[in-house]
Amino acid sequence: MEVGFLGLGIMGKAMSMNLLKNGFKVTVWNRTLSKCDEVVAHGASVGETPAEVVKKCNITIAILSDPAAALSVVFDKDGVLDQICSGKGYIDIHFLEAPVSGSKQPAETGQLVILAAGDKALYEEAVPAFDVLGKKSFFLGPVGNGAKMKLVVNMIMGSVMNAFSEGLTLAKRSGLNPHSLLDVLDLGGIANPMFRGKGPEMVKDNYSPAFPLKHQQKDMRLALALGDQNAVSMPVAAAANEAFKKARSMGLGDLDFLAVYETVKLLKHSS
């Protein structure tokens, strides 16, 4: 099977490299073609347009930043629609959507959770690639359910990250050692991989991007819109979204989403 990849940002590069390491033939495209150099050095081919990638590959996977980019790659000149036909699979928002839960490190180590929905036969065909890219893949039914699941998961993650930021700040301001807080949390009922992985980086003010804050805020916004559509009151998520927007206004959008911590640290003592 030859697999195509459209988009070589943090996630697309890690996922395509993982397929190459596991013996898949991979053809890649990125709007800035120079970003393809590293994966080409590891054996990938380059398509000059999305259409060229689709023409060459059995299955093409798109890992793009937002809906506008996803639509552009499909509908613009030399886009996916120019070459999509019977026997060709496209995995993103058409035919089979497959958002992923996880960031840079899980993408590099094949530990993503893949949230697929749409064409069940295409899902079955893509399972060998999904098994390399992720630790578990779910087929969630009709197109749209994958994106909804991704938004719900990221809405919870963003809301929890804000509470975690407040907790770290409160511990430090009230004279507690933040490392002790991390140790206590890790032994309790709310222990989780995000606290374990992100907590020490927050204490060190290390915001190297694994999942950029601007993308987290975009997912919060889309999750709140989904809440509007379904008449779900989401005051906690709405407050978290405002914190991420504040962080973007502070110029932190390209840093990791844990940089929302800076919005809490910024609030000084009133006395």
PDB file of C-alpha atoms in Angstrom:
ATOM      1  CA  MET A   1       0.000   0.000   0.000  1.00  0.00           C
ATOM      2  CA  GLU A   2       1.251   3.484  -0.875  1.00  0.00           C
ATOM      3  CA  VAL A   3       0.049   6.179   1.502  1.00  0.00           C
ATOM      4  CA  GLY A   4      -0.103   9.887   0.727  1.00  0.00           C
ATOM      5  CA  PHE A   5       0.249  12.662   3.308  1.00  0.00           C
ATOM      6  CA  LEU A   6      -1.007  16.211   2.792  1.00  0.00           C
ATOM      7  CA  GLY A   7       0.393  18.566   5.420  1.00  0.00           C
ATOM      8  CA  LEU A   8       3.757  18.146   7.171  1.00  0.00           C
ATOM      9  CA  GLY A   9       3.379  20.181  10.329  1.00  0.00           C
ATOM     10  CA  ILE A  10       4.169  18.778  13.774  1.00  0.00           C
ATOM     11  CA  MET A  11       1.702  15.902  13.404  1.00  0.00           C
ATOM     12  CA  GLY A  12       1.941  15.140   9.685  1.00  0.00           C
ATOM     13  CA  LYS A  13       5.730  14.888   9.730  1.00  0.00           C
ATOM     14  CA  ALA A  14       5.767  12.583  12.766  1.00  0.00           C
ATOM     15  CA  MET A  15       3.038  10.334  11.363  1.00  0.00           C
ATOM     16  CA  SER A  16       4.570  10.043   7.884  1.00  0.00           C
ATOM     17  CA  MET A  17       7.978   9.228   9.412  1.00  0.00           C
ATOM     18  CA  ASN A  18       6.331   6.507  11.475  1.00  0.00           C
ATOM     19  CA  LEU A  19       4.827   4.915   8.355  1.00  0.00           C
ATOM     20  CA  LEU A  20       8.210   5.038   6.589  1.00  0.00           C
ATOM     21  CA  LYS A  21       9.898   3.321   9.556  1.00  0.00           C
ATOM     22  CA  ASN A  22       7.298   0.547   9.319  1.00  0.00           C
ATOM     23  CA  GLY A  23       7.870  -0.205   5.647  1.00  0.00           C
ATOM     24  CA  PHE A  24       5.096   1.813   3.956  1.00  0.00           C
ATOM     25  CA  LYS A  25       5.719   3.689   0.730  1.00  0.00           C
ATOM     26  CA  VAL A  26       4.853   7.329   1.416  1.00  0.00           C
ATOM     27  CA  THR A  27       4.330  10.320  -0.883  1.00  0.00           C
ATOM     28  CA  VAL A  28       4.000  13.732   0.755  1.00  0.00           C
ATOM     29  CA  TRP A  29       2.884  17.253  -0.096  1.00  0.00           C
ATOM     30  CA  ASN A  30       3.096  20.466   1.875  1.00  0.00           C
ATOM     31  CA  ARG A  31       2.175  24.012   0.859  1.00  0.00           C
ATOM     32  CA  THR A  32       5.786  24.969   1.662  1.00  0.00           C
ATOM     33  CA  LEU A  33       7.576  22.184  -0.214  1.00  0.00           C
ATOM     34  CA  SER A  34      10.880  22.692   1.657  1.00  0.00           C
ATOM     35  CA  LYS A  35       9.166  21.192   4.738  1.00  0.00           C
ATOM     36  CA  CYS A  36       9.201  17.861   2.879  1.00  0.00           C
ATOM     37  CA  ASP A  37      13.032  17.622   2.923  1.00  0.00           C
ATOM     38  CA  GLU A  38      13.390  15.661   6.172  1.00  0.00           C
ATOM     39  CA  VAL A  39      10.871  12.950   5.269  1.00  0.00           C
ATOM     40  CA  VAL A  40      12.349  12.718   1.746  1.00  0.00           C
ATOM     41  CA  ALA A  41      15.732  12.033   3.368  1.00  0.00           C
ATOM     42  CA  HIS A  42      14.068   9.052   5.065  1.00  0.00           C
ATOM     43  CA  GLY A  43      12.661   7.644   1.817  1.00  0.00           C
ATOM     44  CA  ALA A  44       9.458   9.535   1.028  1.00  0.00           C
ATOM     45  CA  SER A  45       8.543  10.842  -2.418  1.00  0.00           C
ATOM     46  CA  VAL A  46       7.119  14.330  -3.017  1.00  0.00           C
ATOM     47  CA  GLY A  47       4.016  15.257  -4.955  1.00  0.00           C
ATOM     48  CA  GLU A  48       3.977  18.800  -6.292  1.00  0.00           C
ATOM     49  CA  THR A  49       0.203  19.104  -5.778  1.00  0.00           C
ATOM     50  CA  PRO A  50      -2.446  17.335  -3.666  1.00  0.00           C
ATOM     51  CA  ALA A  51      -3.892  15.931  -6.900  1.00  0.00           C
ATOM     52  CA  GLU A  52      -0.532  14.356  -7.784  1.00  0.00           C
ATOM     53  CA  VAL A  53      -0.382  12.640  -4.382  1.00  0.00           C
ATOM     54  CA  VAL A  54      -3.929  11.268  -4.708  1.00  0.00           C
ATOM     55  CA  LYS A  55      -3.208  10.004  -8.229  1.00  0.00           C
ATOM     56  CA  LYS A  56      -0.187   8.052  -7.006  1.00  0.00           C
ATOM     57  CA  CYS A  57      -1.474   6.624  -3.703  1.00  0.00           C
ATOM     58  CA  ASN A  58      -4.112   4.094  -2.632  1.00  0.00           C
ATOM     59  CA  ILE A  59      -4.988   6.126   0.451  1.00  0.00           C
ATOM     60  CA  THR A  60      -4.242   9.796   1.104  1.00  0.00           C
ATOM     61  CA  ILE A  61      -4.294  11.246   4.620  1.00  0.00           C
ATOM     62  CA  ALA A  62      -4.650  14.973   5.286  1.00  0.00           C
ATOM     63  CA  ILE A  63      -3.287  16.487   8.510  1.00  0.00           C
ATOM     64  CA  LEU A  64      -4.182  20.160   8.208  1.00  0.00           C
ATOM     65  CA  SER A  65      -4.528  23.021  10.663  1.00  0.00           C
ATOM     66  CA  ASP A  66      -8.151  24.104  10.259  1.00  0.00           C
ATOM     67  CA  PRO A  67     -11.313  23.711   8.140  1.00  0.00           C
ATOM     68  CA  ALA A  68     -10.224  26.430   5.678  1.00  0.00           C
ATOM     69  CA  ALA A  69      -6.984  24.579   4.903  1.00  0.00           C
ATOM     70  CA  ALA A  70      -8.848  21.267   4.615  1.00  0.00           C
ATOM     71  CA  LEU A  71     -11.347  22.726   2.132  1.00  0.00           C
ATOM     72  CA  SER A  72      -8.622  24.458   0.098  1.00  0.00           C
ATOM     73  CA  VAL A  73      -6.670  21.223  -0.368  1.00  0.00           C
ATOM     74  CA  VAL A  74      -9.789  19.462  -1.636  1.00  0.00           C
ATOM     75  CA  PHE A  75     -11.439  22.094  -3.832  1.00  0.00           C
ATOM     76  CA  ASP A  76      -8.667  24.384  -5.128  1.00  0.00           C
ATOM     77  CA  LYS A  77      -6.952  23.908  -8.503  1.00  0.00           C
ATOM     78  CA  ASP A  78      -4.880  20.693  -8.548  1.00  0.00           C
ATOM     79  CA  GLY A  79      -6.674  19.636  -5.376  1.00  0.00           C
ATOM     80  CA  VAL A  80      -7.886  16.260  -4.181  1.00  0.00           C
ATOM     81  CA  LEU A  81     -11.088  16.356  -6.254  1.00  0.00           C
ATOM     82  CA  ASP A  82      -9.077  16.488  -9.483  1.00  0.00           C
ATOM     83  CA  GLN A  83      -7.921  12.884  -9.012  1.00  0.00           C
ATOM     84  CA  ILE A  84     -10.243  11.231  -6.495  1.00  0.00           C
ATOM     85  CA  CYS A  85     -12.110   8.302  -8.061  1.00  0.00           C
ATOM     86  CA  SER A  86     -13.181   4.745  -7.424  1.00  0.00           C
ATOM     87  CA  GLY A  87     -10.384   2.837  -5.699  1.00  0.00           C
ATOM     88  CA  LYS A  88      -8.879   5.947  -4.109  1.00  0.00           C
ATOM     89  CA  GLY A  89      -9.356   6.661  -0.413  1.00  0.00           C
ATOM     90  CA  TYR A  90      -9.185  10.129   1.157  1.00  0.00           C
ATOM     91  CA  ILE A  91      -9.008  10.410   4.936  1.00  0.00           C
ATOM     92  CA  ASP A  92      -9.874  13.728   6.523  1.00  0.00           C
ATOM     93  CA  ILE A  93     -13.291  15.311   6.035  1.00  0.00           C
ATOM     94  CA  HIS A  94     -14.578  13.393   2.979  1.00  0.00           C
ATOM     95  CA  PHE A  95     -15.224   9.654   2.628  1.00  0.00           C
ATOM     96  CA  LEU A  96     -13.497   8.815   5.907  1.00  0.00           C
ATOM     97  CA  GLU A  97     -12.673  11.384   8.531  1.00  0.00           C
ATOM     98  CA  ALA A  98     -10.081  10.382  11.089  1.00  0.00           C
ATOM     99  CA  PRO A  99      -9.165  13.074  13.604  1.00  0.00           C
ATOM    100  CA  VAL A 100      -6.510  11.964  16.080  1.00  0.00           C
ATOM    101  CA  SER A 101      -6.273  12.391  19.827  1.00  0.00           C
ATOM    102  CA  GLY A 102      -2.679  13.026  20.839  1.00  0.00           C
ATOM    103  CA  SER A 103       0.141  15.420  20.039  1.00  0.00           C
ATOM    104  CA  LYS A 104       3.767  15.341  18.875  1.00  0.00           C
ATOM    105  CA  GLN A 105       5.209  12.556  21.050  1.00  0.00           C
ATOM    106  CA  PRO A 106       2.311  10.089  20.534  1.00  0.00           C
ATOM    107  CA  ALA A 107       2.501  10.826  16.795  1.00  0.00           C
ATOM    108  CA  GLU A 108       6.221  10.001  16.766  1.00  0.00           C
ATOM    109  CA  THR A 109       5.793   6.787  18.753  1.00  0.00           C
ATOM    110  CA  GLY A 110       2.614   5.485  17.098  1.00  0.00           C
ATOM    111  CA  GLN A 111       0.498   6.018  20.221  1.00  0.00           C
ATOM    112  CA  LEU A 112      -2.274   8.212  18.817  1.00  0.00           C
ATOM    113  CA  VAL A 113      -5.966   7.443  19.261  1.00  0.00           C
ATOM    114  CA  ILE A 114      -7.677   7.556  15.842  1.00  0.00           C
ATOM    115  CA  LEU A 115     -11.319   8.672  15.712  1.00  0.00           C
ATOM    116  CA  ALA A 116     -12.641   7.517  12.334  1.00  0.00           C
ATOM    117  CA  ALA A 117     -16.099   7.951  10.838  1.00  0.00           C
ATOM    118  CA  GLY A 118     -17.624   7.614   7.378  1.00  0.00           C
ATOM    119  CA  ASP A 119     -17.030   4.831   4.861  1.00  0.00           C
ATOM    120  CA  LYS A 120     -16.673   1.572   6.838  1.00  0.00           C
ATOM    121  CA  ALA A 121     -14.984  -0.267   3.924  1.00  0.00           C
ATOM    122  CA  LEU A 122     -12.355   2.475   3.616  1.00  0.00           C
ATOM    123  CA  TYR A 123     -11.828   2.299   7.369  1.00  0.00           C
ATOM    124  CA  GLU A 124     -11.137  -1.432   7.121  1.00  0.00           C
ATOM    125  CA  GLU A 125      -8.687  -0.794   4.261  1.00  0.00           C
ATOM    126  CA  ALA A 126      -6.892   1.869   6.298  1.00  0.00           C
ATOM    127  CA  VAL A 127      -6.590  -0.213   9.489  1.00  0.00           C
ATOM    128  CA  PRO A 128      -3.023  -1.469   8.701  1.00  0.00           C
ATOM    129  CA  ALA A 129      -1.832   2.143   8.497  1.00  0.00           C
ATOM    130  CA  PHE A 130      -3.899   3.153  11.523  1.00  0.00           C
ATOM    131  CA  ASP A 131      -2.328   0.287  13.508  1.00  0.00           C
ATOM    132  CA  VAL A 132       1.103   1.825  12.869  1.00  0.00           C
ATOM    133  CA  LEU A 133      -0.004   5.398  13.606  1.00  0.00           C
ATOM    134  CA  GLY A 134      -2.027   4.727  16.736  1.00  0.00           C
ATOM    135  CA  LYS A 135      -2.481   2.488  19.761  1.00  0.00           C
ATOM    136  CA  LYS A 136      -6.218   2.267  19.094  1.00  0.00           C
ATOM    137  CA  SER A 137      -8.602   3.270  16.329  1.00  0.00           C
ATOM    138  CA  PHE A 138     -12.352   3.706  16.721  1.00  0.00           C
ATOM    139  CA  PHE A 139     -14.998   3.579  14.000  1.00  0.00           C
ATOM    140  CA  LEU A 140     -17.676   5.988  15.219  1.00  0.00           C
ATOM    141  CA  GLY A 141     -20.343   5.769  12.505  1.00  0.00           C
ATOM    142  CA  PRO A 142     -21.400   8.508  10.046  1.00  0.00           C
ATOM    143  CA  VAL A 143     -19.115  11.314   8.846  1.00  0.00           C
ATOM    144  CA  GLY A 144     -19.094  14.058  11.450  1.00  0.00           C
ATOM    145  CA  ASN A 145     -18.893  11.814  14.494  1.00  0.00           C
ATOM    146  CA  GLY A 146     -15.081  11.717  14.387  1.00  0.00           C
ATOM    147  CA  ALA A 147     -14.838  15.502  14.428  1.00  0.00           C
ATOM    148  CA  LYS A 148     -17.452  15.758  17.193  1.00  0.00           C
ATOM    149  CA  MET A 149     -15.558  13.264  19.373  1.00  0.00           C
ATOM    150  CA  LYS A 150     -12.308  15.160  18.799  1.00  0.00           C
ATOM    151  CA  LEU A 151     -13.964  18.445  19.819  1.00  0.00           C
ATOM    152  CA  VAL A 152     -15.480  16.960  22.978  1.00  0.00           C
ATOM    153  CA  VAL A 153     -12.124  15.432  24.007  1.00  0.00           C
ATOM    154  CA  ASN A 154     -10.209  18.664  23.339  1.00  0.00           C
ATOM    155  CA  MET A 155     -12.869  20.773  25.073  1.00  0.00           C
ATOM    156  CA  ILE A 156     -12.405  18.654  28.216  1.00  0.00           C
ATOM    157  CA  MET A 157      -8.614  18.827  27.866  1.00  0.00           C
ATOM    158  CA  GLY A 158      -8.602  22.623  27.486  1.00  0.00           C
ATOM    159  CA  SER A 159     -10.941  23.113  30.441  1.00  0.00           C
ATOM    160  CA  VAL A 160      -8.853  20.830  32.667  1.00  0.00           C
ATOM    161  CA  MET A 161      -5.625  22.574  31.601  1.00  0.00           C
ATOM    162  CA  ASN A 162      -7.044  25.879  32.837  1.00  0.00           C
ATOM    163  CA  ALA A 163      -7.966  24.394  36.238  1.00  0.00           C
ATOM    164  CA  PHE A 164      -4.501  22.798  36.413  1.00  0.00           C
ATOM    165  CA  SER A 165      -2.880  26.187  35.674  1.00  0.00           C
ATOM    166  CA  GLU A 166      -4.888  27.823  38.449  1.00  0.00           C
ATOM    167  CA  GLY A 167      -3.953  25.031  40.849  1.00  0.00           C
ATOM    168  CA  LEU A 168      -0.229  25.317  40.130  1.00  0.00           C
ATOM    169  CA  THR A 169      -0.363  29.073  40.589  1.00  0.00           C
ATOM    170  CA  LEU A 170      -2.358  28.799  43.805  1.00  0.00           C
ATOM    171  CA  ALA A 171       0.096  26.247  45.210  1.00  0.00           C
ATOM    172  CA  LYS A 172       3.089  28.441  44.420  1.00  0.00           C
ATOM    173  CA  ARG A 173       1.520  31.711  45.676  1.00  0.00           C
ATOM    174  CA  SER A 174       0.412  30.090  48.934  1.00  0.00           C
ATOM    175  CA  GLY A 175       3.903  28.821  49.682  1.00  0.00           C
ATOM    176  CA  LEU A 176       3.668  25.219  48.475  1.00  0.00           C
ATOM    177  CA  ASN A 177       6.281  23.484  46.331  1.00  0.00           C
ATOM    178  CA  PRO A 178       4.677  22.931  42.879  1.00  0.00           C
ATOM    179  CA  HIS A 179       6.689  19.727  42.436  1.00  0.00           C
ATOM    180  CA  SER A 180       5.078  18.387  45.626  1.00  0.00           C
ATOM    181  CA  LEU A 181       1.660  19.211  44.160  1.00  0.00           C
ATOM    182  CA  LEU A 182       2.534  17.234  41.024  1.00  0.00           C
ATOM    183  CA  ASP A 183       3.612  14.261  43.148  1.00  0.00           C
ATOM    184  CA  VAL A 184       0.398  14.364  45.190  1.00  0.00           C
ATOM    185  CA  LEU A 185      -1.788  14.640  42.067  1.00  0.00           C
ATOM    186  CA  ASP A 186       0.007  11.697  40.469  1.00  0.00           C
ATOM    187  CA  LEU A 187      -0.910   9.448  43.386  1.00  0.00           C
ATOM    188  CA  GLY A 188      -4.578  10.424  43.540  1.00  0.00           C
ATOM    189  CA  GLY A 189      -7.804   9.753  41.712  1.00  0.00           C
ATOM    190  CA  ILE A 190      -7.235  12.510  39.142  1.00  0.00           C
ATOM    191  CA  ALA A 191      -3.761  11.319  38.109  1.00  0.00           C
ATOM    192  CA  ASN A 192      -3.439  11.455  34.330  1.00  0.00           C
ATOM    193  CA  PRO A 193      -0.800  11.513  31.580  1.00  0.00           C
ATOM    194  CA  MET A 194      -1.380  15.230  30.835  1.00  0.00           C
ATOM    195  CA  PHE A 195      -0.557  16.315  34.394  1.00  0.00           C
ATOM    196  CA  ARG A 196       2.385  13.904  34.444  1.00  0.00           C
ATOM    197  CA  GLY A 197       3.814  15.092  31.128  1.00  0.00           C
ATOM    198  CA  LYS A 198       2.891  18.775  31.070  1.00  0.00           C
ATOM    199  CA  GLY A 199       3.220  19.659  34.767  1.00  0.00           C
ATOM    200  CA  PRO A 200       7.037  19.604  34.983  1.00  0.00           C
ATOM    201  CA  GLU A 201       7.264  21.617  31.752  1.00  0.00           C
ATOM    202  CA  MET A 202       4.887  24.259  33.153  1.00  0.00           C
ATOM    203  CA  VAL A 203       6.958  24.572  36.320  1.00  0.00           C
ATOM    204  CA  LYS A 204      10.028  25.178  34.093  1.00  0.00           C
ATOM    205  CA  ASP A 205       8.119  27.642  31.843  1.00  0.00           C
ATOM    206  CA  ASN A 206       8.925  25.386  28.885  1.00  0.00           C
ATOM    207  CA  TYR A 207       6.237  25.884  26.251  1.00  0.00           C
ATOM    208  CA  SER A 208       7.861  24.150  23.284  1.00  0.00           C
ATOM    209  CA  PRO A 209       4.913  23.344  20.997  1.00  0.00           C
ATOM    210  CA  ALA A 210       3.540  19.816  20.789  1.00  0.00           C
ATOM    211  CA  PHE A 211      -0.035  21.088  20.322  1.00  0.00           C
ATOM    212  CA  PRO A 212      -0.044  24.832  19.528  1.00  0.00           C
ATOM    213  CA  LEU A 213      -2.269  26.983  21.723  1.00  0.00           C
ATOM    214  CA  LYS A 214      -3.935  28.602  18.696  1.00  0.00           C
ATOM    215  CA  HIS A 215      -5.226  25.176  17.618  1.00  0.00           C
ATOM    216  CA  GLN A 216      -6.483  24.407  21.134  1.00  0.00           C
ATOM    217  CA  GLN A 217      -8.410  27.687  21.157  1.00  0.00           C
ATOM    218  CA  LYS A 218      -9.844  26.892  17.713  1.00  0.00           C
ATOM    219  CA  ASP A 219     -11.118  23.564  19.050  1.00  0.00           C
ATOM    220  CA  MET A 220     -12.626  25.274  22.106  1.00  0.00           C
ATOM    221  CA  ARG A 221     -14.447  27.693  19.802  1.00  0.00           C
ATOM    222  CA  LEU A 222     -15.769  24.879  17.608  1.00  0.00           C
ATOM    223  CA  ALA A 223     -16.808  22.831  20.663  1.00  0.00           C
ATOM    224  CA  LEU A 224     -18.763  25.805  22.020  1.00  0.00           C
ATOM    225  CA  ALA A 225     -20.477  26.133  18.627  1.00  0.00           C
ATOM    226  CA  LEU A 226     -21.396  22.433  18.822  1.00  0.00           C
ATOM    227  CA  GLY A 227     -22.800  23.141  22.282  1.00  0.00           C
ATOM    228  CA  ASP A 228     -24.927  25.946  20.828  1.00  0.00           C
ATOM    229  CA  GLN A 229     -26.272  23.594  18.141  1.00  0.00           C
ATOM    230  CA  ASN A 230     -27.271  21.056  20.783  1.00  0.00           C
ATOM    231  CA  ALA A 231     -28.485  23.505  23.480  1.00  0.00           C
ATOM    232  CA  VAL A 232     -25.792  22.405  25.939  1.00  0.00           C
ATOM    233  CA  SER A 233     -24.792  24.974  28.570  1.00  0.00           C
ATOM    234  CA  MET A 234     -20.965  24.994  28.832  1.00  0.00           C
ATOM    235  CA  PRO A 235     -19.878  27.782  31.226  1.00  0.00           C
ATOM    236  CA  VAL A 236     -16.627  26.057  32.213  1.00  0.00           C
ATOM    237  CA  ALA A 237     -15.563  25.557  28.585  1.00  0.00           C
ATOM    238  CA  ALA A 238     -16.581  29.145  27.760  1.00  0.00           C
ATOM    239  CA  ALA A 239     -14.361  30.504  30.542  1.00  0.00           C
ATOM    240  CA  ALA A 240     -11.492  28.280  29.378  1.00  0.00           C
ATOM    241  CA  ASN A 241     -11.920  29.557  25.834  1.00  0.00           C
ATOM    242  CA  GLU A 242     -11.599  33.150  27.081  1.00  0.00           C
ATOM    243  CA  ALA A 243      -8.328  32.243  28.808  1.00  0.00           C
ATOM    244  CA  PHE A 244      -6.941  30.753  25.578  1.00  0.00           C
ATOM    245  CA  LYS A 245      -8.048  33.872  23.675  1.00  0.00           C
ATOM    246  CA  LYS A 246      -6.261  36.002  26.286  1.00  0.00           C
ATOM    247  CA  ALA A 247      -3.112  33.903  25.767  1.00  0.00           C
ATOM    248  CA  ARG A 248      -3.354  34.450  22.003  1.00  0.00           C
ATOM    249  CA  SER A 249      -3.651  38.204  22.568  1.00  0.00           C
ATOM    250  CA  MET A 250      -0.419  37.961  24.593  1.00  0.00           C
ATOM    251  CA  GLY A 251       1.356  36.487  21.547  1.00  0.00           C
ATOM    252  CA  LEU A 252       1.432  32.912  22.842  1.00  0.00           C
ATOM    253  CA  GLY A 253      -0.565  31.266  20.040  1.00  0.00           C
ATOM    254  CA  ASP A 254       2.353  29.372  18.486  1.00  0.00           C
ATOM    255  CA  LEU A 255       3.546  27.975  21.825  1.00  0.00           C
ATOM    256  CA  ASP A 256       2.174  24.798  23.377  1.00  0.00           C
ATOM    257  CA  PHE A 257      -1.362  25.038  24.712  1.00  0.00           C
ATOM    258  CA  LEU A 258      -0.026  24.741  28.267  1.00  0.00           C
ATOM    259  CA  ALA A 259       1.180  28.352  27.856  1.00  0.00           C
ATOM    260  CA  VAL A 260      -2.329  29.336  28.992  1.00  0.00           C
ATOM    261  CA  TYR A 261      -0.622  29.029  32.406  1.00  0.00           C
ATOM    262  CA  GLU A 262       0.896  32.460  31.691  1.00  0.00           C
ATOM    263  CA  THR A 263      -2.549  34.092  31.805  1.00  0.00           C
ATOM    264  CA  VAL A 264      -2.953  32.995  35.422  1.00  0.00           C
ATOM    265  CA  LYS A 265       0.623  33.838  36.440  1.00  0.00           C
ATOM    266  CA  LEU A 266       0.109  37.309  34.976  1.00  0.00           C
ATOM    267  CA  LEU A 267      -2.487  38.181  37.635  1.00  0.00           C
ATOM    268  CA  LYS A 268      -0.505  39.894  40.404  1.00  0.00           C
ATOM    269  CA  HIS A 269      -1.423  40.332  44.039  1.00  0.00           C
ATOM    270  CA  SER A 270      -3.823  43.223  44.498  1.00  0.00           C
ATOM    271  CA  SER A 271      -2.088  44.416  47.665  1.00  0.00           C
TER     272      SER A 271
END
